[in-house]
Short mmCIF file of C-alpha atoms and ligand atoms in Angstrom, two decimals:
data_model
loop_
_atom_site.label_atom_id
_atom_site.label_comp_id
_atom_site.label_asym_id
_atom_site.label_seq_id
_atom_site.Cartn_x
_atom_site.Cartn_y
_atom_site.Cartn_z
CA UNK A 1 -284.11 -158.20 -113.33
CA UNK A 2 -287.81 -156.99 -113.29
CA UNK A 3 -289.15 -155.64 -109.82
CA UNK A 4 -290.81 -158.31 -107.95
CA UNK A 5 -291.00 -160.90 -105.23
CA UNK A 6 -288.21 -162.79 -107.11
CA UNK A 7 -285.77 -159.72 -107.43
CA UNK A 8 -286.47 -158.74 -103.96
CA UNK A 9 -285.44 -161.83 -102.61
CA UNK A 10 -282.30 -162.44 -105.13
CA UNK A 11 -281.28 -158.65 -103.85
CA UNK A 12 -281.82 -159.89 -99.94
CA UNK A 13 -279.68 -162.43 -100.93
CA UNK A 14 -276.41 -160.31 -102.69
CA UNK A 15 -276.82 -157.66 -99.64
CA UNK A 16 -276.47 -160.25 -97.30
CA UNK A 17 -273.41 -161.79 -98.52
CA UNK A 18 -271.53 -158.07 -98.85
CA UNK A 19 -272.40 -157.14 -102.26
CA UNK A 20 -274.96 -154.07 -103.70
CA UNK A 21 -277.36 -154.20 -105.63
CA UNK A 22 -279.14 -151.05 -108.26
CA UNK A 23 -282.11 -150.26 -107.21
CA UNK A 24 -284.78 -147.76 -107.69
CA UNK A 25 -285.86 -144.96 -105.51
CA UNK A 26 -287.85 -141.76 -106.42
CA UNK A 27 -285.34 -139.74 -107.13
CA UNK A 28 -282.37 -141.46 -109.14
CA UNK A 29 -281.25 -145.20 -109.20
CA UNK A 30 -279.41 -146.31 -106.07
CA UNK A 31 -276.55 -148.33 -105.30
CA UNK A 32 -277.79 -149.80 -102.17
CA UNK A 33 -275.35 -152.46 -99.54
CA UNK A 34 -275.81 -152.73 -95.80
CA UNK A 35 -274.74 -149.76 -93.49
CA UNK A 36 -273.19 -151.79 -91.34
CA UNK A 37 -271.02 -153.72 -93.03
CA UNK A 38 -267.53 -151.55 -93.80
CA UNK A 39 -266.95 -154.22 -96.42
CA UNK A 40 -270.04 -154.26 -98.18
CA UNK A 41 -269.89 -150.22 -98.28
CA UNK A 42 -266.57 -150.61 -99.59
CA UNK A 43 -267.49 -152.11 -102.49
CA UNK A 44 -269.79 -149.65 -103.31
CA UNK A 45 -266.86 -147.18 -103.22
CA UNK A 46 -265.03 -149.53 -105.14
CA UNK A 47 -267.75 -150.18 -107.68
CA UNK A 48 -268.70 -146.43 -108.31
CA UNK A 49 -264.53 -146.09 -108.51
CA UNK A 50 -265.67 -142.66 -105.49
CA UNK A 51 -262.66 -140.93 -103.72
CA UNK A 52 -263.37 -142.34 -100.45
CA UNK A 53 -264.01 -138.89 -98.93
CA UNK A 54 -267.12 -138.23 -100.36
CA UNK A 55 -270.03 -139.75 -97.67
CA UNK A 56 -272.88 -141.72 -98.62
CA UNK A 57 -276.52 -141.48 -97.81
CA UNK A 58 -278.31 -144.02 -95.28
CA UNK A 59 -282.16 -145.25 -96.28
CA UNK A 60 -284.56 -146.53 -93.87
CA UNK A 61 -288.05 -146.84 -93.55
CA UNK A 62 -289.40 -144.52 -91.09
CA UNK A 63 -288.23 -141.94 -88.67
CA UNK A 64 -288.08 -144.68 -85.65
CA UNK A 65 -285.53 -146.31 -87.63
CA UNK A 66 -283.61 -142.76 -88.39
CA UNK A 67 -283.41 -141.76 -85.06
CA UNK A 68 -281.47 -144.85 -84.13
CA UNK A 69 -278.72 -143.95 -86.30
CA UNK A 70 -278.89 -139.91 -85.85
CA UNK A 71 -279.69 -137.23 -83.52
CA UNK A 72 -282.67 -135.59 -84.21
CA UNK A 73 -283.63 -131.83 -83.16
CA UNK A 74 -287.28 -130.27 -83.07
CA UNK A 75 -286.81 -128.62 -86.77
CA UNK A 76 -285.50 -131.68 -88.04
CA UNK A 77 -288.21 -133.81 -87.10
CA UNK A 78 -290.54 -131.57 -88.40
CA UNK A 79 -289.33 -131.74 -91.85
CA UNK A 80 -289.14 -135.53 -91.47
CA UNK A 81 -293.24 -135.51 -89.99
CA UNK A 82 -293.60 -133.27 -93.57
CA UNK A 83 -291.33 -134.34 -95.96
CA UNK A 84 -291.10 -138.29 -95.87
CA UNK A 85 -290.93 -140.17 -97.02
CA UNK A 86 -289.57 -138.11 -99.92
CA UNK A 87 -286.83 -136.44 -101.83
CA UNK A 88 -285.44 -135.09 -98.09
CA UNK A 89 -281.97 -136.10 -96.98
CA UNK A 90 -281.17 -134.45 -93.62
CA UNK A 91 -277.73 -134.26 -92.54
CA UNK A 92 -277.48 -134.84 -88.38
CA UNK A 93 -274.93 -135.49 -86.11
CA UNK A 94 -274.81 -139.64 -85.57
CA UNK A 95 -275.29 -141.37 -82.97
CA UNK A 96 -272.07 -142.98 -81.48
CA UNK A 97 -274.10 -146.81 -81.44
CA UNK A 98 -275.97 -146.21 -84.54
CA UNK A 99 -273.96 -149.04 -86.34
CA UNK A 100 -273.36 -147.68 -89.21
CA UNK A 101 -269.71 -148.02 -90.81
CA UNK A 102 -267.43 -145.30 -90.59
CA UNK A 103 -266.41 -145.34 -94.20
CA UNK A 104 -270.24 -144.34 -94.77
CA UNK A 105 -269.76 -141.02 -92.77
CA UNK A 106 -266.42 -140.78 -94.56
CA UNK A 107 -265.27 -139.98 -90.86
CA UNK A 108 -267.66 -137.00 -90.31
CA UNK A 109 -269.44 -136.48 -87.39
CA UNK A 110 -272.66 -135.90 -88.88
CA UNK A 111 -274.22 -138.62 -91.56
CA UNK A 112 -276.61 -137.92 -94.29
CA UNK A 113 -280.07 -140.14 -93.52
CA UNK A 114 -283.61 -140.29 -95.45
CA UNK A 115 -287.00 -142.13 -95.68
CA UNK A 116 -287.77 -142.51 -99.73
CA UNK A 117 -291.00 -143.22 -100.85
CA UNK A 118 -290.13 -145.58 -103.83
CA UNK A 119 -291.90 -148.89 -103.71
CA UNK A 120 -288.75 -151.18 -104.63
CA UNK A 121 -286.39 -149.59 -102.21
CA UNK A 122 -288.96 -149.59 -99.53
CA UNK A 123 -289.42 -153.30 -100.33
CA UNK A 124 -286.12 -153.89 -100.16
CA UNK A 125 -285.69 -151.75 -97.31
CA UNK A 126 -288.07 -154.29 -95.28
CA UNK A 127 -286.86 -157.44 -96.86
CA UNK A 128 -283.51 -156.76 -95.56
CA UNK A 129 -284.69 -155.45 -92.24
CA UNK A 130 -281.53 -152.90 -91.97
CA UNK A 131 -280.51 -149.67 -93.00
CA UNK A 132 -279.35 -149.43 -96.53
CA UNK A 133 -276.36 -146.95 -97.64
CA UNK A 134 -276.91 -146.05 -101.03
CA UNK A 135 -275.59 -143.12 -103.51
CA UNK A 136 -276.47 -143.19 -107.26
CA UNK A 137 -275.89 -145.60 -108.84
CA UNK A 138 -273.54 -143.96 -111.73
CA UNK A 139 -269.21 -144.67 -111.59
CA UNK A 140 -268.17 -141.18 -109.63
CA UNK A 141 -268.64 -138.00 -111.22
CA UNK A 142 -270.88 -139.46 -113.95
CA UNK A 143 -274.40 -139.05 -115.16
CA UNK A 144 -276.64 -140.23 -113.00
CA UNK A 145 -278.90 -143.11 -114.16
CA UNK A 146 -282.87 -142.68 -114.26
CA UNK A 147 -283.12 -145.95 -115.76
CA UNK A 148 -282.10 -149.00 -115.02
CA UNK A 149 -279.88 -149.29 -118.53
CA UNK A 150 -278.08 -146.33 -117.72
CA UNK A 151 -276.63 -148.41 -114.47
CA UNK A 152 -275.39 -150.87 -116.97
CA UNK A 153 -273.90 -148.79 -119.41
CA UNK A 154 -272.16 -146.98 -116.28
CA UNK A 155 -270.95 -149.33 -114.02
CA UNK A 156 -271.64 -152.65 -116.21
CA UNK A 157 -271.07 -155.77 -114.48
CA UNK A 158 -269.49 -154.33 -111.21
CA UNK A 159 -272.58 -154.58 -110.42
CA UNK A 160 -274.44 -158.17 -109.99
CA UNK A 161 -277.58 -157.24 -109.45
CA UNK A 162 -280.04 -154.39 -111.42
CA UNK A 163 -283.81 -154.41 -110.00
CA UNK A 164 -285.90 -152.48 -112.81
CA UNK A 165 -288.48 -150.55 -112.17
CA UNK A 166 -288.40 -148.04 -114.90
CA UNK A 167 -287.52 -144.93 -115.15
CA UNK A 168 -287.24 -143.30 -111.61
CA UNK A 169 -290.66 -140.67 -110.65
CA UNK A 170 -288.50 -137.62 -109.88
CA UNK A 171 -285.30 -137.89 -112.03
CA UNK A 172 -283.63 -135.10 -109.74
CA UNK A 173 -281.35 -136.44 -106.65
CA UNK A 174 -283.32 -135.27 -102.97
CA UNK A 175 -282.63 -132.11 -101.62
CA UNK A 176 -279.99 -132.51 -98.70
CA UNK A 177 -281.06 -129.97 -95.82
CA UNK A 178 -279.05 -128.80 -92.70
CA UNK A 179 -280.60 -126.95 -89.79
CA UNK A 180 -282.01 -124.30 -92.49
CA UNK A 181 -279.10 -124.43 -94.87
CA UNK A 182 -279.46 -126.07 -98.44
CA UNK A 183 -276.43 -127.91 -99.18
CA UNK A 184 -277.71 -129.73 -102.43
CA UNK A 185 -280.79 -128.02 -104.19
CA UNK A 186 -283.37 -131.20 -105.24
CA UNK A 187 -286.75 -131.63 -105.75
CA UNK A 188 -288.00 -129.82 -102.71
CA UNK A 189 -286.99 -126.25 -102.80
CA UNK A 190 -286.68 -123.94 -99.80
CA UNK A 191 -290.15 -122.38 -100.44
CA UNK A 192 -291.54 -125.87 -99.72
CA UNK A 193 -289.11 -126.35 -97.03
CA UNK A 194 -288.95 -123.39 -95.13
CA UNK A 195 -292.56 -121.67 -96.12
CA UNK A 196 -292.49 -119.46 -92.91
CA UNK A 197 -289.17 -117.39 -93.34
CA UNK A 198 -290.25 -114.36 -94.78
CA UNK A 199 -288.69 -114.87 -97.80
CA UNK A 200 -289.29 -113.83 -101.22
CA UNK A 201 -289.71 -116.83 -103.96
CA UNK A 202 -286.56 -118.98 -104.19
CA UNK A 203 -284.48 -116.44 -102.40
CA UNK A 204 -280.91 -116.48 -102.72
CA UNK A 205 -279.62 -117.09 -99.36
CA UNK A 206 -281.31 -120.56 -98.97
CA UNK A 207 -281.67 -121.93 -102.09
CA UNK A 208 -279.28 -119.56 -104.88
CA UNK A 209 -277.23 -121.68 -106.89
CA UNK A 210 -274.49 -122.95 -104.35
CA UNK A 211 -271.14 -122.31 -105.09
CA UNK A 212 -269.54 -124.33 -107.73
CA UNK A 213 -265.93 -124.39 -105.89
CA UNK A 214 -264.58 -123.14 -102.76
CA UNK A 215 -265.72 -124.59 -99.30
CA UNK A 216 -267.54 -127.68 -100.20
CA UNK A 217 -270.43 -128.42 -97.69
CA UNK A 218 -272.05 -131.31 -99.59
CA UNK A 219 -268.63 -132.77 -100.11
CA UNK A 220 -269.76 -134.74 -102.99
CA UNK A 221 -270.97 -131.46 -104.35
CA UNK A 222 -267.85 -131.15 -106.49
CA UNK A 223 -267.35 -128.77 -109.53
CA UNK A 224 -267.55 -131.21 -112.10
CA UNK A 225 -270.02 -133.77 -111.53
CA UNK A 226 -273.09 -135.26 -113.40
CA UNK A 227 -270.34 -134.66 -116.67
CA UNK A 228 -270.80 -136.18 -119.93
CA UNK A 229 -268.12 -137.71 -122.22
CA UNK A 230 -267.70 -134.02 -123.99
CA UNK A 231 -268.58 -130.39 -123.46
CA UNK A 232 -271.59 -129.09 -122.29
CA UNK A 233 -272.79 -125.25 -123.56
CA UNK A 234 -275.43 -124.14 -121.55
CA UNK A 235 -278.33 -121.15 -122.14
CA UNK A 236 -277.97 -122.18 -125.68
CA UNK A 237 -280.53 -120.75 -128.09
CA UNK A 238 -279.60 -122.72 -131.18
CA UNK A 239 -276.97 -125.43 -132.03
CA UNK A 240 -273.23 -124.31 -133.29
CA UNK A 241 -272.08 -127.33 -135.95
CA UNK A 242 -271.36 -129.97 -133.79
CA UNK A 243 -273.58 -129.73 -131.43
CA UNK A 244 -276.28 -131.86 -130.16
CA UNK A 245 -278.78 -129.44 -128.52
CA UNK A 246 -281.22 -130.33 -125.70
CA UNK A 247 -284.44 -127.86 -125.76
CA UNK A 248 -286.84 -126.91 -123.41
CA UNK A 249 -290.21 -124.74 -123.71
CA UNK A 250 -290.09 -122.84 -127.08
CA UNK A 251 -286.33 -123.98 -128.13
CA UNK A 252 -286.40 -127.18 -129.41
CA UNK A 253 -283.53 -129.32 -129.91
CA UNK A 254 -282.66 -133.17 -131.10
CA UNK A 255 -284.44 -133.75 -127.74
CA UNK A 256 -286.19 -131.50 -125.26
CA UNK A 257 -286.49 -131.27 -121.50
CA UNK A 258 -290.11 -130.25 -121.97
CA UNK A 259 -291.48 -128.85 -125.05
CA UNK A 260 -294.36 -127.46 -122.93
CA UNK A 261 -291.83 -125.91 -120.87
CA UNK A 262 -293.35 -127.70 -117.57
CA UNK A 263 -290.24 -128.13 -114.75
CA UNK A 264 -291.24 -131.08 -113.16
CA UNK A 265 -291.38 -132.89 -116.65
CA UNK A 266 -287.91 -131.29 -117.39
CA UNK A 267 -286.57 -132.85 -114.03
CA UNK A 268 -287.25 -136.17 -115.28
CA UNK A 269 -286.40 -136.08 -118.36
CA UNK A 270 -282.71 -134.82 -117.18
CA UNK A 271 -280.30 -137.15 -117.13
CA UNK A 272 -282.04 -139.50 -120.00
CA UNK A 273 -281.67 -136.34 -121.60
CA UNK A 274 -278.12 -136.29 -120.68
CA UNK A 275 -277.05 -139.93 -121.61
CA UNK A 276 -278.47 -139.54 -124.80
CA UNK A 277 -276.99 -136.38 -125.88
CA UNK A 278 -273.66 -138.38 -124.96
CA UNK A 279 -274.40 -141.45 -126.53
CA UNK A 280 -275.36 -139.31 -129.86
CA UNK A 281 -272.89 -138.93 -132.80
CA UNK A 282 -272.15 -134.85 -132.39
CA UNK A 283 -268.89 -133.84 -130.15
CA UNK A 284 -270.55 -131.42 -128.19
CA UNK A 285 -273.70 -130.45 -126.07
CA UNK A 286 -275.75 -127.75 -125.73
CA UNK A 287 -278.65 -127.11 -123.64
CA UNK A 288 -281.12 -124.45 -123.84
CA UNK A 289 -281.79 -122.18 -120.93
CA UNK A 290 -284.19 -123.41 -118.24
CA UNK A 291 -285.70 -121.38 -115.81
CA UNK A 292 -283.99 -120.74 -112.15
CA UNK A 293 -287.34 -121.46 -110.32
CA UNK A 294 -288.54 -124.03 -108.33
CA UNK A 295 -286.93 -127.69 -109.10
CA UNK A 296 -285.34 -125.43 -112.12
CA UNK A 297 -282.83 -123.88 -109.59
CA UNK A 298 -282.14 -127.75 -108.91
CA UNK A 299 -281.58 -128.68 -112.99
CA UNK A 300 -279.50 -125.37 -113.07
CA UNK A 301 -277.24 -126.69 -110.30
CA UNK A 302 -276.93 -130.05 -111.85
CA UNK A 303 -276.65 -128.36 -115.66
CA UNK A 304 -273.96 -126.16 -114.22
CA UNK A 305 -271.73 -129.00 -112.84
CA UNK A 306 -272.35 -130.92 -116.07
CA UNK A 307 -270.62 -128.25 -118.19
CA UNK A 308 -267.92 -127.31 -115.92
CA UNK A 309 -264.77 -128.09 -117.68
CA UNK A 310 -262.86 -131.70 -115.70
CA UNK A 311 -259.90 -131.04 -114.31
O1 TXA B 401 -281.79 -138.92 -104.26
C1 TXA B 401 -280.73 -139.22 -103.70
O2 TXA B 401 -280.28 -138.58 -102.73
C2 TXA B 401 -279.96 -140.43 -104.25
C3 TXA B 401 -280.81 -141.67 -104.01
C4 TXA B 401 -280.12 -142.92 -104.47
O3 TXA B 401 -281.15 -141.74 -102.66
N1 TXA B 401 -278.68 -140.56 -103.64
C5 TXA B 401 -277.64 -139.73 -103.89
O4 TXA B 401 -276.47 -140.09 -103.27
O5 TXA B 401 -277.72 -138.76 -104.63
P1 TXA B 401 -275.04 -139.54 -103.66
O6 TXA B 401 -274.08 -140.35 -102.86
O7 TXA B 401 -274.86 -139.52 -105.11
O8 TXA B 401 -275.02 -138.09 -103.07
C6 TXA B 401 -274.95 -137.94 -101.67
C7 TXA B 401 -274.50 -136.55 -101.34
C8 TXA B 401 -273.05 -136.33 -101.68
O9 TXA B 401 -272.94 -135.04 -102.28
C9 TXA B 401 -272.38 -136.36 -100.32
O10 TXA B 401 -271.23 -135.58 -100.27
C10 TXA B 401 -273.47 -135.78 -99.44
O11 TXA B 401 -274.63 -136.38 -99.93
N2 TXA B 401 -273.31 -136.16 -98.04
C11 TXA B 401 -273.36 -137.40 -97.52
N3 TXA B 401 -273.13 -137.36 -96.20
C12 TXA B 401 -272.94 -136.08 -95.86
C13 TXA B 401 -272.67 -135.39 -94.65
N4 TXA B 401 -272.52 -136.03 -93.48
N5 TXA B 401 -272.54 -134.03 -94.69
C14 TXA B 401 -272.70 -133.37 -95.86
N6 TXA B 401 -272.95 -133.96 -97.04
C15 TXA B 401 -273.07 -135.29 -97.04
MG1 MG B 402 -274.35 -138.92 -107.05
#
């Protein structure tokens, strides 16, 4: 259903009877239900077919509304006064009365909370007057959707309601900060983050590509994630037989990330990039090398987990 009064109001209407709704945000397409209700955020779970460990993000409006639900500290609420809303997701420890179900938290004592800037969630956001728990909107472990007819062709019609609003700004999911420690690169790197450190461009310690296994922080942050139907080759410089290959800058491919070689661009054209190379008749993928820098270390991370063989 087109963004709009109409949509807004027929989404008001699902959330408030349990269900979630697709929506929207500047990142990646949510799938958004109320925060409070343990039902309602079970059918999320149920709907992206998650492992019920893996903790979901909380949207509201401002940061009067986020410090309700978590506690913040002085550095915290300095990236909040800089960053949102935005591509931020801070992770802080909740408040005991922040009324949030505990199946969002997945149990932890901390919970994952951000402001984003995106005109339909913010609408809806207001419309429903409560905080929204939303991851993307893709079944668990998928590719995550950019547009709204990648939500249908991944989680089809276990979900009743799609608002459309095109393809999503960013295209990268936000970077998830805490205290000083990256545990999800994203569209704001550590550079834009933590500017005063000392540090050298993109330096390793904050913003490196994270582990792929071994102690998950991020616990959604899992190996394999973001995977296509087949394999993924990455820092490919030409296609094997077979292959569908995804370019960027001077390799091009059946498709490219960004022929001009221009990040940001690249970023957004991701996981379309992604969906098609699956949806294409060739059994395998390759992608052409991007550059670690900036939102690059972010596509890395995401590019990474992508080709990592599923277990
Ligand atoms: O851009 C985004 O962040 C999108 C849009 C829809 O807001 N959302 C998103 O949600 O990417 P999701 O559920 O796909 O990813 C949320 C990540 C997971 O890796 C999860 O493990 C992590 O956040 N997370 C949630 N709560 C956490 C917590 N308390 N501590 C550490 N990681 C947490
Ligand atoms: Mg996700």
């Amino acid at each position: 259903m087109p963004y709009g009064e109409a949509a807004i109001a027929e989404a008001v209407r699902v959330i408030a009877s349990g269900g979630c709704v697709a929506v929207p945000t500047e990142t990646v397409y949510g799938l958004a239900a109320d925060a409070s209700d343990a039902r309602a955020v079970a059918g999320i779970y149920e709907a992206k077919g998650r492992p019920s460990f893996n903790p979901l993000i909380v949207h509201v409006l401002d940061l009067a509304a986020a410090e309700k639900i978590a506690r913040f500290d002085d550095a915290a609420r300095d990236l909040a006064a800089r960053f949102w809303p935005g591509p931020l997701t801070l992770v802080l420890p909740v408040r005991a009365d922040a009324g949030v179900a505990s199946l969002v938290t997945a149990g932890l004592s901390t919970i994952a909370i951000r402001v984003p800037a995106h005109r339909a969630m913010r609408a809806l956001l207001a419309a429903c007057g409560k905080p929204l728990a939303a991851p993307s909107a893709n079944a668990s472990g998928g590719i995550s959707a950019t547009r709204a007819q990648h939500v249908v062709a991944s989680l089809g019609d276990r979900v009743p309601l799609v608002i459309d609003d095109g393809a999503t700004p960013g295209g990268i999911e936000s970077t998830i900060v805490r205290g000083d420690e990256i545990l999800r690169p994203g569209p704001l790197t550590a550079d834009d983050l933590f500017p005063c450190e000392g540090r050298g461009p993109d330096s390793e310690s904050k913003s490196g590509p994270l582990p792929l296994q071994g102690n998950i922080t991020a616990p959604g942050q899992l190996a394999s994630h973001y995977a296509p139907s087949k394999p993924v080759r990455l820092n490919a410089t030409e296609a094997q037989p077979g292959e569908w290959l995804i370019g960027f800058g001077a390799i091009p491919g059946n498709d490219t990330l960004s022929a001009s070689g221009d990040l940001i661009e690249a970023a957004a054209n991701l996981f379309d990039a992604l969906h098609r190379a699956d949806a294409a008749p060739m059994r395998a993928i390759a992608v052409a090398p991007v550059p670690a820098t900036g939102i690059g270390i972010a596509i890395n991370d995401r590019l990474a987990r992508a080709a990592f063989p599923r277990g």
